[in-house]
Short mmCIF file of C-alpha atoms and ligand atoms in Angstrom, two decimals:
data_model
loop_
_atom_site.label_atom_id
_atom_site.label_comp_id
_atom_site.label_asym_id
_atom_site.label_seq_id
_atom_site.Cartn_x
_atom_site.Cartn_y
_atom_site.Cartn_z
CA UNK A 13 0.00 0.00 0.00
CA UNK A 14 1.38 3.40 -0.90
CA UNK A 15 2.02 6.17 1.61
CA UNK A 16 -0.77 8.13 0.00
CA UNK A 17 -3.25 5.24 0.23
CA UNK A 18 -2.40 4.73 3.88
CA UNK A 19 -2.93 8.43 4.44
CA UNK A 20 -6.34 8.33 2.79
CA UNK A 21 -7.37 5.50 5.06
CA UNK A 22 -6.09 7.32 8.16
CA UNK A 23 -7.88 10.45 7.03
CA UNK A 24 -11.19 8.59 7.12
CA UNK A 25 -10.50 7.28 10.61
CA UNK A 26 -9.74 10.77 11.92
CA UNK A 27 -12.72 12.22 10.10
CA UNK A 28 -15.01 10.03 12.23
CA UNK A 29 -13.84 11.88 15.35
CA UNK A 30 -14.16 15.25 13.66
CA UNK A 31 -10.46 15.78 12.90
CA UNK A 32 -9.40 17.17 9.52
CA UNK A 33 -5.96 15.71 8.73
CA UNK A 34 -5.39 17.94 5.68
CA UNK A 35 -5.87 20.98 7.86
CA UNK A 36 -3.54 19.57 10.51
CA UNK A 37 -0.76 19.10 7.94
CA UNK A 38 -1.23 22.59 6.59
CA UNK A 39 -0.83 24.03 10.08
CA UNK A 40 2.15 21.82 10.91
CA UNK A 41 3.97 22.84 7.74
CA UNK A 42 3.89 26.43 8.92
CA UNK A 43 5.16 25.92 12.47
CA UNK A 44 8.80 26.97 12.54
CA UNK A 45 11.05 25.36 15.10
CA UNK A 46 14.29 27.05 16.03
CA UNK A 47 17.07 24.52 15.59
CA UNK A 48 19.98 25.25 17.90
CA UNK A 49 23.30 25.48 16.09
CA UNK A 50 25.19 24.21 19.15
CA UNK A 51 24.27 20.52 18.79
CA UNK A 52 26.67 20.42 15.83
CA UNK A 53 29.87 21.14 17.73
CA UNK A 54 29.12 20.61 21.44
CA UNK A 55 28.78 24.41 21.94
CA UNK A 56 32.42 24.98 21.00
CA UNK A 57 31.71 28.03 18.81
CA UNK A 58 34.16 29.87 16.57
CA UNK A 59 36.26 31.72 19.14
CA UNK A 60 38.84 28.98 19.34
CA UNK A 61 38.08 28.38 22.99
CA UNK A 62 36.97 24.83 23.52
CA UNK A 63 36.51 24.92 27.25
CA UNK A 64 32.77 24.74 28.00
CA UNK A 65 31.98 26.41 31.33
CA UNK A 66 28.91 27.80 33.07
CA UNK A 67 27.54 24.69 34.75
CA UNK A 68 26.57 22.96 31.51
CA UNK A 69 28.23 19.90 30.03
CA UNK A 70 28.31 18.07 26.70
CA UNK A 71 29.45 14.53 27.35
CA UNK A 72 30.78 12.04 24.82
CA UNK A 73 33.27 12.18 21.99
CA UNK A 74 31.48 10.72 19.01
CA UNK A 75 33.59 11.37 15.93
CA UNK A 76 32.81 13.97 13.31
CA UNK A 77 31.97 17.11 15.22
CA UNK A 78 32.05 20.30 13.18
CA UNK A 79 35.44 21.98 13.65
CA UNK A 80 34.70 25.28 11.97
CA UNK A 81 31.94 27.42 10.51
CA UNK A 82 32.03 25.76 7.13
CA UNK A 83 31.58 22.30 8.59
CA UNK A 84 28.87 23.47 10.94
CA UNK A 85 26.89 25.06 8.13
CA UNK A 86 27.33 21.98 5.98
CA UNK A 87 26.03 19.80 8.82
CA UNK A 88 23.07 22.08 9.50
CA UNK A 89 22.17 21.80 5.82
CA UNK A 90 22.38 18.05 5.98
CA UNK A 91 20.01 17.97 8.93
CA UNK A 92 17.56 20.49 7.49
CA UNK A 93 17.27 18.43 4.32
CA UNK A 94 15.85 15.60 6.40
CA UNK A 95 13.37 17.68 8.38
CA UNK A 96 10.03 18.63 6.82
CA UNK A 97 9.00 22.29 6.75
CA UNK A 98 10.84 25.61 6.92
CA UNK A 99 12.50 26.46 10.20
CA UNK A 100 14.78 28.82 12.09
CA UNK A 101 18.35 28.58 13.30
CA UNK A 102 19.17 29.51 16.86
CA UNK A 103 22.63 31.05 17.15
CA UNK A 104 24.87 31.85 20.07
CA UNK A 105 27.14 34.86 20.23
CA UNK A 106 30.22 32.62 20.27
CA UNK A 107 29.42 31.65 16.67
CA UNK A 108 30.59 35.01 15.28
CA UNK A 109 32.79 35.35 12.19
CA UNK A 110 36.00 37.28 12.74
CA UNK A 111 36.99 37.89 9.15
CA UNK A 112 38.44 41.30 9.90
CA UNK A 113 39.93 40.56 13.30
CA UNK A 114 38.82 39.22 16.64
CA UNK A 115 36.70 41.35 18.96
CA UNK A 116 35.53 40.40 22.41
CA UNK A 117 31.88 39.78 23.14
CA UNK A 118 31.13 43.29 24.36
CA UNK A 119 32.15 44.64 20.96
CA UNK A 120 30.25 42.26 18.69
CA UNK A 121 28.44 43.86 15.79
CA UNK A 122 25.94 42.76 13.16
CA UNK A 123 28.75 42.42 10.62
CA UNK A 124 30.15 39.48 12.58
CA UNK A 125 26.99 37.56 11.73
CA UNK A 126 26.65 38.57 8.10
CA UNK A 127 27.57 35.08 6.90
CA UNK A 128 24.77 33.62 8.98
CA UNK A 129 22.32 36.09 7.48
CA UNK A 130 23.44 35.08 3.99
CA UNK A 131 23.08 31.44 4.96
CA UNK A 132 19.57 32.08 6.30
CA UNK A 133 18.48 34.15 3.31
CA UNK A 134 19.48 31.49 0.83
CA UNK A 135 17.40 28.95 2.70
CA UNK A 136 14.51 31.16 3.76
CA UNK A 137 15.28 30.54 7.44
CA UNK A 138 14.66 32.81 10.39
CA UNK A 139 17.44 33.50 12.91
CA UNK A 140 17.33 33.71 16.69
CA UNK A 141 20.13 34.82 18.95
CA UNK A 142 21.60 34.14 22.37
CA UNK A 143 24.23 36.24 24.08
CA UNK A 144 26.92 33.87 25.37
CA UNK A 145 27.43 34.39 29.09
CA UNK A 146 29.65 31.34 29.58
CA UNK A 147 32.90 29.80 28.28
CA UNK A 148 34.75 33.07 28.81
CA UNK A 149 37.43 34.16 31.31
CA UNK A 150 35.23 37.04 32.56
CA UNK A 151 32.37 34.63 33.27
CA UNK A 152 34.32 32.75 35.92
CA UNK A 153 32.70 34.27 39.02
CA UNK A 154 29.57 35.93 37.70
CA UNK A 155 28.33 37.85 34.65
CA UNK A 156 25.38 40.23 34.92
CA UNK A 157 25.39 39.90 38.71
CA UNK A 158 29.11 40.52 39.13
CA UNK A 159 30.07 42.90 41.93
CA UNK A 160 33.06 44.04 39.89
CA UNK A 161 31.55 46.96 37.98
CA UNK A 162 33.99 46.65 35.08
CA UNK A 163 33.13 43.03 34.47
CA UNK A 164 29.43 43.66 34.90
CA UNK A 165 29.63 46.45 32.32
CA UNK A 166 31.38 44.11 29.89
CA UNK A 167 28.44 41.73 30.11
CA UNK A 168 25.84 44.50 29.94
CA UNK A 169 27.50 45.68 26.73
CA UNK A 170 27.36 42.12 25.45
CA UNK A 171 23.61 42.08 26.09
CA UNK A 172 23.13 45.36 24.23
CA UNK A 173 25.25 44.13 21.32
CA UNK A 174 23.08 41.02 21.16
CA UNK A 175 19.87 43.00 20.81
CA UNK A 176 21.41 44.99 17.97
CA UNK A 177 22.44 41.80 16.23
CA UNK A 178 18.95 40.32 16.56
CA UNK A 179 17.44 43.52 15.19
CA UNK A 180 19.77 43.20 12.21
CA UNK A 181 18.52 39.62 11.69
CA UNK A 182 14.91 40.74 11.86
CA UNK A 183 15.47 43.56 9.39
CA UNK A 184 17.47 41.52 6.92
CA UNK A 185 15.20 38.50 6.97
CA UNK A 186 11.86 40.27 7.52
CA UNK A 187 11.10 37.79 10.27
CA UNK A 188 11.07 38.53 14.00
CA UNK A 189 14.09 37.44 16.01
CA UNK A 190 14.26 36.17 19.58
CA UNK A 191 17.13 37.21 21.86
CA UNK A 192 17.30 34.86 24.80
CA UNK A 193 19.30 35.76 27.88
CA UNK A 194 20.56 32.95 30.04
CA UNK A 195 23.33 33.43 32.58
CA UNK A 196 25.01 30.78 34.72
CA UNK A 197 25.50 33.00 37.80
CA UNK A 198 25.01 31.22 41.10
CA UNK A 199 26.63 29.43 44.01
CA UNK A 200 27.65 25.88 44.72
CA UNK A 201 26.85 26.18 48.37
CA UNK A 202 24.43 28.11 50.52
CA UNK A 203 24.93 31.82 49.88
CA UNK A 204 25.07 34.42 52.62
CA UNK A 205 23.31 37.03 50.53
CA UNK A 206 20.72 36.05 47.99
CA UNK A 207 19.50 39.58 47.38
CA UNK A 208 22.52 41.53 46.19
CA UNK A 209 23.24 39.35 43.14
CA UNK A 210 19.61 39.52 42.12
CA UNK A 211 19.43 43.25 42.50
CA UNK A 212 22.57 43.56 40.38
CA UNK A 213 21.04 41.31 37.74
CA UNK A 214 17.90 43.42 37.80
CA UNK A 215 19.91 46.57 37.24
CA UNK A 216 21.96 44.95 34.47
CA UNK A 217 18.84 43.87 32.61
CA UNK A 218 17.40 47.37 32.99
CA UNK A 219 20.53 48.78 31.41
CA UNK A 220 20.49 46.27 28.55
CA UNK A 221 16.84 46.98 27.81
CA UNK A 222 17.40 50.74 27.96
CA UNK A 223 18.70 50.77 24.38
CA UNK A 224 16.07 51.48 21.78
CA UNK A 225 15.03 48.59 19.60
CA UNK A 226 11.96 47.64 17.63
CA UNK A 227 9.85 45.56 20.00
CA UNK A 228 7.55 44.46 17.20
CA UNK A 229 10.32 42.39 15.65
CA UNK A 230 12.88 41.78 18.39
CA UNK A 231 11.60 39.69 21.25
CA UNK A 232 13.81 39.65 24.31
CA UNK A 233 13.38 36.66 26.62
CA UNK A 234 14.93 35.63 29.92
CA UNK A 235 15.62 31.97 30.71
CA UNK A 236 15.57 30.83 34.32
CA UNK A 237 17.22 27.79 35.82
CA UNK A 238 17.00 26.08 39.18
CA UNK A 239 20.60 24.81 39.29
CA UNK A 240 23.76 24.14 37.29
CA UNK A 241 26.77 21.90 37.81
CA UNK A 242 28.81 23.62 40.51
CA UNK A 243 25.87 25.98 41.07
CA UNK A 244 23.67 23.56 42.92
CA UNK A 245 22.44 25.69 45.81
CA UNK A 246 21.47 28.98 44.26
CA UNK A 247 21.03 30.56 40.85
CA UNK A 248 20.62 34.30 40.55
CA UNK A 249 18.25 34.00 37.60
CA UNK A 250 15.61 31.87 39.24
CA UNK A 251 12.11 31.30 37.87
CA UNK A 252 10.45 33.77 40.22
CA UNK A 253 13.07 36.38 39.48
CA UNK A 254 12.59 36.24 35.73
CA UNK A 255 8.84 35.73 35.75
CA UNK A 256 8.40 38.91 37.74
CA UNK A 257 11.04 40.75 35.75
CA UNK A 258 9.49 39.78 32.41
CA UNK A 259 6.00 40.71 33.55
CA UNK A 260 7.02 44.09 34.86
CA UNK A 261 9.17 44.99 31.86
CA UNK A 262 6.99 43.56 29.15
CA UNK A 263 9.51 41.06 27.81
CA UNK A 264 9.20 37.29 27.43
CA UNK A 265 9.99 34.37 29.63
CA UNK A 266 11.75 31.40 28.12
CA UNK A 267 10.95 28.11 29.80
CA UNK A 268 13.50 25.33 29.36
CA UNK A 269 11.96 22.05 30.49
CA UNK A 270 15.29 20.91 31.95
CA UNK A 271 15.41 23.83 34.35
CA UNK A 272 12.87 22.91 37.00
CA UNK A 273 12.56 20.40 39.77
CA UNK A 274 12.18 16.94 38.22
CA UNK A 275 8.46 16.56 38.91
CA UNK A 276 7.64 20.13 37.91
CA UNK A 277 6.27 20.11 34.37
CA UNK A 278 6.65 22.90 31.84
CA UNK A 279 3.55 21.60 30.04
CA UNK A 280 1.54 22.69 33.06
CA UNK A 281 3.05 26.19 33.06
CA UNK A 282 2.23 27.23 29.49
CA UNK A 283 -1.45 28.05 30.04
CA UNK A 284 -0.67 30.20 33.08
CA UNK A 285 2.10 32.09 31.34
CA UNK A 286 -0.07 32.84 28.32
CA UNK A 287 -2.93 34.17 30.40
CA UNK A 288 -0.61 36.96 31.46
CA UNK A 289 1.57 37.57 28.43
CA UNK A 290 1.06 37.50 24.69
CA UNK A 291 4.03 35.35 23.91
CA UNK A 292 6.15 32.66 25.47
CA UNK A 293 9.44 31.12 24.38
CA UNK A 294 10.46 27.53 25.00
CA UNK A 295 13.61 25.44 25.03
CA UNK A 296 12.39 21.93 24.51
CA UNK A 297 14.90 19.43 25.79
CA UNK A 298 15.03 16.16 27.72
CA UNK A 299 16.38 16.16 31.24
CA UNK A 300 17.37 12.66 32.36
CA UNK A 301 17.50 12.92 36.17
CA UNK A 302 19.08 16.37 35.83
CA UNK A 303 19.43 19.10 33.21
CA UNK A 304 21.29 16.66 30.99
CA UNK A 305 20.10 18.01 27.64
CA UNK A 306 19.43 14.66 26.00
CA UNK A 307 17.85 14.59 22.54
CA UNK A 308 14.10 15.34 22.47
CA UNK A 309 12.08 12.14 22.14
CA UNK A 310 8.46 11.57 21.20
CA UNK A 311 7.70 11.07 24.86
CA UNK A 312 4.88 11.98 27.19
CA UNK A 313 6.13 15.39 28.30
CA UNK A 314 7.04 16.49 24.78
CA UNK A 315 3.55 15.48 23.64
CA UNK A 316 1.98 17.28 26.60
CA UNK A 317 3.99 20.44 25.84
CA UNK A 318 2.86 20.24 22.21
CA UNK A 319 -0.79 19.87 23.25
CA UNK A 320 -0.54 23.01 25.34
CA UNK A 321 1.09 24.89 22.47
CA UNK A 322 -1.70 23.92 20.09
CA UNK A 323 -4.51 24.45 22.58
CA UNK A 324 -3.28 27.86 23.71
CA UNK A 325 -2.37 29.18 20.26
CA UNK A 326 0.70 28.10 18.38
CA UNK A 327 1.32 31.66 17.15
CA UNK A 328 1.98 32.72 20.74
CA UNK A 329 4.79 30.24 21.37
CA UNK A 330 8.35 30.51 20.06
CA UNK A 331 9.54 26.92 19.96
CA UNK A 332 13.25 26.23 20.16
CA UNK A 333 15.20 23.09 20.93
CA UNK A 334 18.10 22.89 23.36
CA UNK A 335 20.17 19.75 23.69
CA UNK A 336 23.76 18.78 23.07
CA UNK A 337 24.59 15.13 23.01
CA UNK A 338 28.18 14.44 22.00
CA UNK A 339 27.90 10.67 22.37
CA UNK A 340 25.95 9.99 19.16
CA UNK A 341 25.95 11.17 15.57
CA UNK A 342 25.22 14.88 15.95
CA UNK A 343 23.23 15.20 12.75
CA UNK A 344 21.03 12.29 13.72
CA UNK A 345 20.52 14.03 17.07
CA UNK A 346 19.23 17.15 15.36
CA UNK A 347 16.98 15.22 12.98
CA UNK A 348 15.51 13.02 15.71
CA UNK A 349 14.85 16.00 17.99
CA UNK A 350 13.32 18.21 15.33
CA UNK A 351 11.16 15.48 13.83
CA UNK A 352 10.01 14.43 17.28
CA UNK A 353 8.95 17.96 18.15
CA UNK A 354 6.99 18.01 14.91
CA UNK A 355 5.45 14.60 15.60
CA UNK A 356 4.35 15.83 19.01
CA UNK A 357 2.75 18.88 17.40
CA UNK A 358 1.06 16.65 14.84
CA UNK A 359 -0.24 14.44 17.62
CA UNK A 360 -1.76 17.52 19.27
CA UNK A 361 -3.28 18.70 15.99
CA UNK A 362 -4.88 15.29 15.43
CA UNK A 363 -6.74 15.30 18.74
CA UNK A 364 -10.44 16.20 18.91
CA UNK A 365 -9.50 19.07 21.21
CA UNK A 366 -12.90 20.76 21.26
CA UNK A 367 -14.64 17.53 22.06
CA UNK A 368 -12.23 16.76 24.90
CA UNK A 369 -12.69 20.24 26.27
CA UNK A 370 -16.46 19.84 26.28
CA UNK A 371 -16.21 16.53 28.03
CA UNK A 372 -14.29 18.26 30.78
CA UNK A 373 -16.91 20.97 30.95
CA UNK A 374 -19.54 18.28 31.47
CA UNK A 375 -17.21 16.67 34.00
CA UNK A 376 -17.32 13.49 32.00
CA UNK A 377 -13.94 12.46 33.30
CA UNK A 378 -14.35 8.79 32.50
CA UNK A 379 -14.89 9.44 28.83
CA UNK A 380 -11.94 11.82 28.69
CA UNK A 381 -9.72 9.04 29.95
CA UNK A 382 -11.23 6.41 27.67
CA UNK A 383 -10.91 8.61 24.61
CA UNK A 384 -7.42 9.89 25.41
CA UNK A 385 -6.16 6.35 25.82
CA UNK A 386 -7.78 5.02 22.64
CA UNK A 387 -6.49 7.99 20.66
CA UNK A 388 -2.95 6.96 21.47
CA UNK A 389 -3.20 4.09 18.97
CA UNK A 390 -4.78 6.06 16.13
CA UNK A 391 -2.80 5.90 12.86
CA UNK A 392 -0.70 9.05 13.32
CA UNK A 393 2.25 7.29 11.65
CA UNK A 394 0.41 7.14 8.33
CA UNK A 395 -0.29 10.87 8.57
CA UNK A 396 3.32 11.64 9.49
CA UNK A 397 4.76 9.60 6.62
CA UNK A 398 2.50 11.40 4.16
CA UNK A 399 3.60 14.73 5.63
CA UNK A 400 7.22 13.73 4.97
CA UNK A 401 6.38 12.66 1.45
CA UNK A 402 4.62 15.88 0.46
CA UNK A 403 7.44 17.90 1.98
CA UNK A 404 10.10 15.97 0.09
CA UNK A 405 11.95 14.39 2.99
CA UNK A 406 12.40 10.66 3.62
CA UNK A 407 9.66 9.02 5.66
CA UNK A 408 10.05 6.64 8.62
CA UNK A 409 13.65 5.75 9.43
CA UNK A 410 14.67 6.02 5.78
CA UNK A 411 16.47 9.31 6.43
CA UNK A 412 19.07 7.56 8.56
CA UNK A 413 20.63 5.89 5.53
CA UNK A 414 21.57 9.36 4.30
CA UNK A 415 23.11 10.27 7.64
CA UNK A 416 25.09 7.03 7.68
CA UNK A 417 26.50 7.75 4.24
CA UNK A 418 27.35 11.29 5.27
CA UNK A 419 29.11 9.97 8.32
CA UNK A 420 31.17 7.61 6.18
CA UNK A 421 31.92 10.12 3.42
CA UNK A 422 32.34 13.32 5.42
CA UNK A 423 32.24 13.08 9.20
CA UNK A 424 34.73 10.27 9.68
CA UNK A 425 37.25 12.12 7.52
CA UNK A 426 37.37 14.93 10.08
CA UNK A 427 40.26 14.08 12.30
C1 RNT B 524 21.66 26.23 29.95
C2 RNT B 524 20.55 26.81 29.15
C3 RNT B 524 20.95 27.48 27.89
C4 RNT B 524 22.03 26.75 27.13
C5 RNT B 524 22.28 27.27 25.75
C6 RNT B 524 23.53 26.73 25.16
O1 RNT B 524 21.23 25.43 30.96
O2 RNT B 524 19.59 25.83 28.88
O3 RNT B 524 19.85 27.71 27.11
O4 RNT B 524 21.73 25.39 27.03
O5 RNT B 524 22.24 28.63 25.76
ZN1 ZN B 525 18.02 26.30 27.49
#
């Protein structure tokens, strides 16, 4: 039976529960996901500094990691060719091009990212940006909460530079750009003063946001975190800190689902956040016992996050991925994570959401459970494979053959 014939049969099955599969595929095709550049090289970047600091860790040494910009771009292309739809690339400031000489992060300018803009233009991609507040000698003690005014200013200037770069992306590509601020500042052991670092961070953010930028196309977000390696007891940028800061200053929160206590679910936070702000940004990841940044799977929490995105309005959520697994083929990691996020969104689009909502209204809790469980075995795979086919990417696991060949022909030759 052909992919198309299977799709037609699935379409009938979904029609019986009031779900229009054609419509679902049309929506899915237009949901951009921001693919993080840093899975390609274990967050090494182009500064020539390979020491990853800031309480995050990429473990493993699978061969073939991108060693320079050219290889990274080539690998991103390889991955994108296996992912249906048109997406975005999420950059970090340490992926700047220094064609006319090195500058430190406080002095970065749009021109250092011109090559990325060209790359994005040729492929019709959007670009997002992250200032890099780690893997730097001045980030050793603290960044935006540093008590040394000179160092704090360096990092404030880096934040301002980042907004200018994102505005350049938005202008050049005619697509909005997200600037996401995450800092590793915190303490390994119980601090004596929790307030001063937070008040310094507050002031630093105020200074960064004091520059003028076009808020209709540059979205600034702040990403909280409950702990980092070596920063187990206290982080300056906690959830409460940033949620209040974002609310008061009319910027966005970015929720990374590896950054909360293990039983605290980001899927449950989305509806609350969107009742109080127009937009929300996400880092979808997979924390295995800790903020381990494993590849996103088609698992329960990813599906639950996707349901909340669809039910609350997909146009309000900026979806990005954030993982860095160095123990497996890095291109496969990207492809698996991106396709899984899309499968989770498809799953949400194929649910009879209105019907389920009404059942809850009637407090028909038994039927909700019955239906939700039966829906799990509906033929979503046939719909997904057809989606791949009409978007010209290999269906099922067929894409992996291409990655294996690329590994043999290209990746393993990188020594
Ligand atoms: C770290 C944060 C942050 C980083 C990236 C590289 O815990 O999740 O988003 O992973 O900026
Ligand atoms: Zn993150």
